[in-house]
Amino acid sequence: MLRDITIGQFYPADSVIHRLDPRVKIVAVLVYLISLFVFSSFSGYLVVTLFLAVMIILSQVPLSYIAKGLKPILFLLCFTAFFNIFWTKGDVAFQWKFITITWQGLRQGLFMAMRLIYLILGSSMLTYTTTPNQLTDGIETLLKPLETIRVPVHDFAMMMSLALRFIPILLEEANRLIDAQSARGADFEEGNIFHRMRAMVSILVPLLVSATRRAYDLAMAMESRCYHGGQGRTKMKPLHYRSVDYGIYGVLIVYFALVITAPHFLPF
């Protein structure tokens, strides 16, 4: 399962989405995530699906790479859909002894599963197309006004950047541990879920030790270089908006308006 995690990793490509200002992409993801919760009809999902499909095509990130990132959340998807299907009251669609499935439950389960999938895919597009440095600069610039009320914006952005940088490093370390334990006869694929969870202990313990050691080394390296936050620091590559970035803001306004008004024009 750890080999299938692609969330939080950067996919290098020379696409239109990769070249956008990181502030535009951060705002776009926020608008997209908000839009997922302002409708409850298939017409809204149609608009979101078309928007997400266009973004994936323009990003040049392979669909197989994106879909692989959904494997770790399959259990959560099934768990969410199960409870919505069997615990939502309404018109009975199927009944057998104590099992009752309603049409409203089927609809709610489908909507929740789709919403969770779209949420993961949309938020993952931000890290697929934005390097950690760009993401840090974008977050810090967007939150800059909060410095007037003494919010440590630079520290917050730096922590997020370091967390994103640790994701591929820890995944690579985890894969090496899996290969090493498999060579010693450990089995992580066979057996029920409890057996596999017990087998993962031999991976998680050394991985935690390694992460702690890396964090300590990083803290010592930053301290030895006299790092004291963002006060007075300049940027090697300052952010500047281009005409295409302003155009994307216009596209976001149109997209959000379509999501809100679609149920009024499409009868489903």
XYZ file of C-alpha atoms in Angstrom:
268
model
C 0.000 0.000 0.000
C 2.840 2.408 0.789
C 4.146 1.978 -2.746
C 0.883 3.389 -4.110
C 0.956 6.670 -2.189
C 1.441 9.569 -4.614
C -0.396 12.255 -2.624
C 1.880 15.133 -1.655
C 4.523 14.350 -4.289
C 5.578 16.603 -7.171
C 5.281 15.301 -10.744
C 7.730 17.147 -13.037
C 6.270 18.340 -16.343
C 6.216 21.462 -18.511
C 2.492 22.107 -18.618
C 0.289 25.181 -18.433
C -0.731 24.277 -14.890
C 2.886 23.794 -13.755
C 3.796 27.284 -15.021
C 0.983 29.063 -13.190
C 1.704 31.249 -10.192
C 1.467 29.099 -7.026
C -0.899 31.645 -5.445
C -3.353 31.076 -8.298
C -3.216 27.321 -7.804
C -3.719 27.597 -4.044
C -6.762 29.852 -4.498
C -8.075 27.553 -7.241
C -7.887 24.511 -4.965
C -9.666 26.393 -2.168
C -12.454 27.459 -4.550
C -12.686 23.914 -5.892
C -12.927 22.374 -2.394
C -15.607 24.870 -1.359
C -17.569 24.167 -4.539
C -17.793 20.461 -3.636
C -20.075 21.313 -0.702
C -22.438 23.876 -2.273
C -24.533 21.456 -4.345
C -26.361 18.165 -3.884
C -27.378 17.188 -7.416
C -25.884 15.296 -10.346
C -25.737 18.508 -12.388
C -23.248 19.964 -9.909
C -21.092 16.850 -10.149
C -21.211 17.134 -13.927
C -19.728 20.638 -13.814
C -17.077 19.581 -11.285
C -16.173 16.503 -13.338
C -15.684 18.540 -16.510
C -13.592 21.135 -14.657
C -11.403 18.495 -12.993
C -10.968 16.575 -16.264
C -9.777 19.708 -18.073
C -7.313 20.488 -15.265
C -5.905 16.933 -15.351
C -5.479 17.061 -19.129
C -3.760 20.462 -18.999
C -1.459 19.349 -16.157
C -0.038 16.455 -18.247
C 0.017 14.257 -15.140
C -0.790 10.651 -16.219
C -4.219 9.458 -15.123
C -2.697 6.150 -13.977
C -0.365 8.049 -11.630
C -3.290 10.017 -10.199
C -5.522 6.950 -9.841
C -2.768 5.084 -7.996
C -3.016 7.668 -5.243
C -6.634 6.623 -4.581
C -5.726 3.071 -3.552
C -4.792 3.951 0.060
C -8.241 5.510 0.641
C -10.334 2.664 -0.823
C -11.158 1.403 2.668
C -12.336 4.872 3.727
C -14.442 5.135 0.567
C -16.130 1.787 1.183
C -16.612 2.577 4.880
C -18.248 5.945 4.130
C -20.487 4.565 1.386
C -21.530 1.601 3.563
C -22.777 3.719 6.443
C -24.613 6.137 4.160
C -26.323 3.348 2.232
C -27.491 1.317 5.234
C -28.182 4.091 7.750
C -30.109 6.619 5.644
C -33.879 6.457 5.999
C -36.284 6.945 3.128
C -38.051 5.015 0.359
C -37.156 1.319 0.493
C -35.266 0.032 -2.537
C -34.306 -3.384 -1.128
C -35.173 -5.195 2.078
C -34.157 -8.608 3.385
C -34.662 -9.499 7.040
C -32.927 -6.728 9.029
C -31.116 -5.289 5.962
C -32.825 -2.253 4.446
C -31.496 -0.152 1.612
C -33.244 3.056 0.593
C -33.065 5.095 -2.584
C -31.983 8.082 -0.524
C -29.202 5.978 1.034
C -27.921 4.882 -2.371
C -27.931 8.470 -3.565
C -26.228 9.740 -0.411
C -23.611 6.969 -0.473
C -22.803 7.652 -4.125
C -22.565 11.394 -3.519
C -20.294 11.015 -0.487
C -17.973 8.601 -2.309
C -17.748 10.896 -5.352
C -17.201 13.929 -3.138
C -14.351 12.217 -1.286
C -12.722 11.056 -4.533
C -12.961 14.517 -6.085
C -11.640 16.101 -2.899
C -8.525 13.888 -2.950
C -7.960 14.310 -6.693
C -8.406 18.085 -6.657
C -6.182 18.712 -3.646
C -3.528 16.325 -5.012
C -3.291 18.341 -8.234
C -1.801 21.188 -6.188
C 1.193 19.144 -5.016
C 1.520 17.282 -8.343
C 2.071 20.579 -10.200
C 3.776 22.754 -7.551
C 7.208 22.284 -5.997
C 7.537 22.624 -2.203
C 9.487 25.889 -2.601
C 6.781 27.402 -4.807
C 4.067 26.207 -2.444
C 5.869 27.755 0.524
C 6.277 31.095 -1.263
C 2.637 31.087 -2.358
C 1.282 30.342 1.122
C 3.549 32.887 2.741
C 2.533 35.611 0.266
C -1.193 34.894 0.572
C -1.018 34.940 4.382
C 1.223 38.013 4.538
C -1.586 40.320 5.799
C -1.870 38.176 8.949
C 1.554 39.389 10.060
C -0.116 42.612 11.170
C -1.763 40.650 13.993
C 1.528 38.876 14.841
C 0.769 35.556 13.131
C 4.092 33.757 12.338
C 3.296 33.341 8.645
C 6.832 32.443 7.559
C 7.166 29.780 10.250
C 3.833 28.276 9.254
C 4.827 28.171 5.574
C 8.227 26.708 6.438
C 6.662 23.906 8.500
C 4.348 23.005 5.632
C 7.240 23.021 3.173
C 9.317 20.722 5.382
C 6.363 18.364 5.842
C 5.883 18.113 2.079
C 9.593 17.508 1.555
C 9.550 14.665 4.074
C 6.715 12.788 2.299
C 8.761 11.372 -0.646
C 11.788 10.796 1.622
C 9.760 8.766 4.132
C 7.994 6.837 1.374
C 11.337 5.910 -0.167
C 12.586 4.847 3.270
C 9.429 2.802 3.845
C 9.833 1.010 0.516
C 13.439 0.107 1.399
C 12.266 -1.275 4.733
C 9.548 -3.312 3.023
C 12.094 -4.796 0.596
C 14.473 -5.577 3.463
C 11.766 -7.237 5.578
C 10.416 -9.156 2.569
C 13.909 -10.515 1.909
C 13.845 -11.824 5.489
C 10.570 -13.651 4.904
C 8.019 -11.055 6.071
C 4.701 -11.109 4.207
C 2.761 -7.865 3.841
C 0.265 -8.921 1.158
C -1.253 -12.183 2.402
C -3.723 -12.744 5.236
C -6.543 -10.666 6.616
C -6.323 -6.970 7.461
C -5.327 -7.642 11.099
C -2.456 -9.899 10.031
C -1.171 -7.260 7.639
C -1.493 -4.542 10.290
C 0.631 -6.603 12.679
C 3.189 -7.131 9.930
C 3.375 -3.354 9.353
C 4.699 -2.853 12.902
C 8.105 -4.011 11.691
C 7.978 -1.136 9.181
C 6.433 1.633 11.254
C 8.799 1.401 14.248
C 12.085 1.828 12.299
C 10.355 4.399 10.064
C 9.425 6.464 13.121
C 12.977 6.222 14.431
C 14.339 7.302 11.046
C 11.912 10.243 10.808
C 12.857 11.414 14.297
C 16.554 11.213 13.470
C 16.068 13.130 10.198
C 14.058 15.834 11.979
C 16.771 16.214 14.622
C 19.520 16.447 11.977
C 17.504 19.052 10.076
C 16.963 21.130 13.219
C 20.692 20.997 14.013
C 21.574 21.996 10.437
C 19.202 24.989 10.526
C 20.543 26.072 13.912
C 24.176 25.770 12.798
C 23.360 28.058 9.845
C 21.872 30.653 12.224
C 18.354 30.339 10.838
C 15.985 32.558 12.852
C 12.824 32.807 10.737
C 11.816 35.064 7.899
C 12.601 38.472 9.429
C 14.565 40.497 6.841
C 14.959 37.573 4.436
C 14.613 38.112 0.668
C 13.561 35.665 -2.057
C 15.681 34.435 -4.924
C 12.631 34.141 -7.191
C 9.914 36.621 -6.148
C 6.405 35.844 -7.364
C 4.840 37.927 -10.142
C 1.418 37.586 -11.720
C 1.160 37.164 -15.493
C -1.804 37.712 -17.788
C -2.621 33.980 -17.804
C -2.830 34.028 -14.004
C -5.445 36.779 -14.065
C -7.280 34.778 -16.731
C -7.435 31.751 -14.409
C -9.058 33.907 -11.721
C -11.766 34.734 -14.264
C -12.195 31.048 -15.079
C -12.628 30.283 -11.376
C -15.394 32.871 -11.070
C -17.225 31.368 -14.046
C -16.728 27.840 -12.692
C -18.113 28.686 -9.254
C -21.099 30.456 -10.813
C -21.827 27.378 -12.966
C -21.664 25.060 -9.952
C -24.208 27.197 -8.094
C -26.588 27.772 -11.007
C -26.362 24.331 -12.684
C -29.168 22.750 -10.587
C -31.531 25.515 -11.756
C -30.913 24.815 -15.449
C -30.301 21.049 -15.563
C -33.243 18.909 -14.342
C -31.224 16.194 -12.580
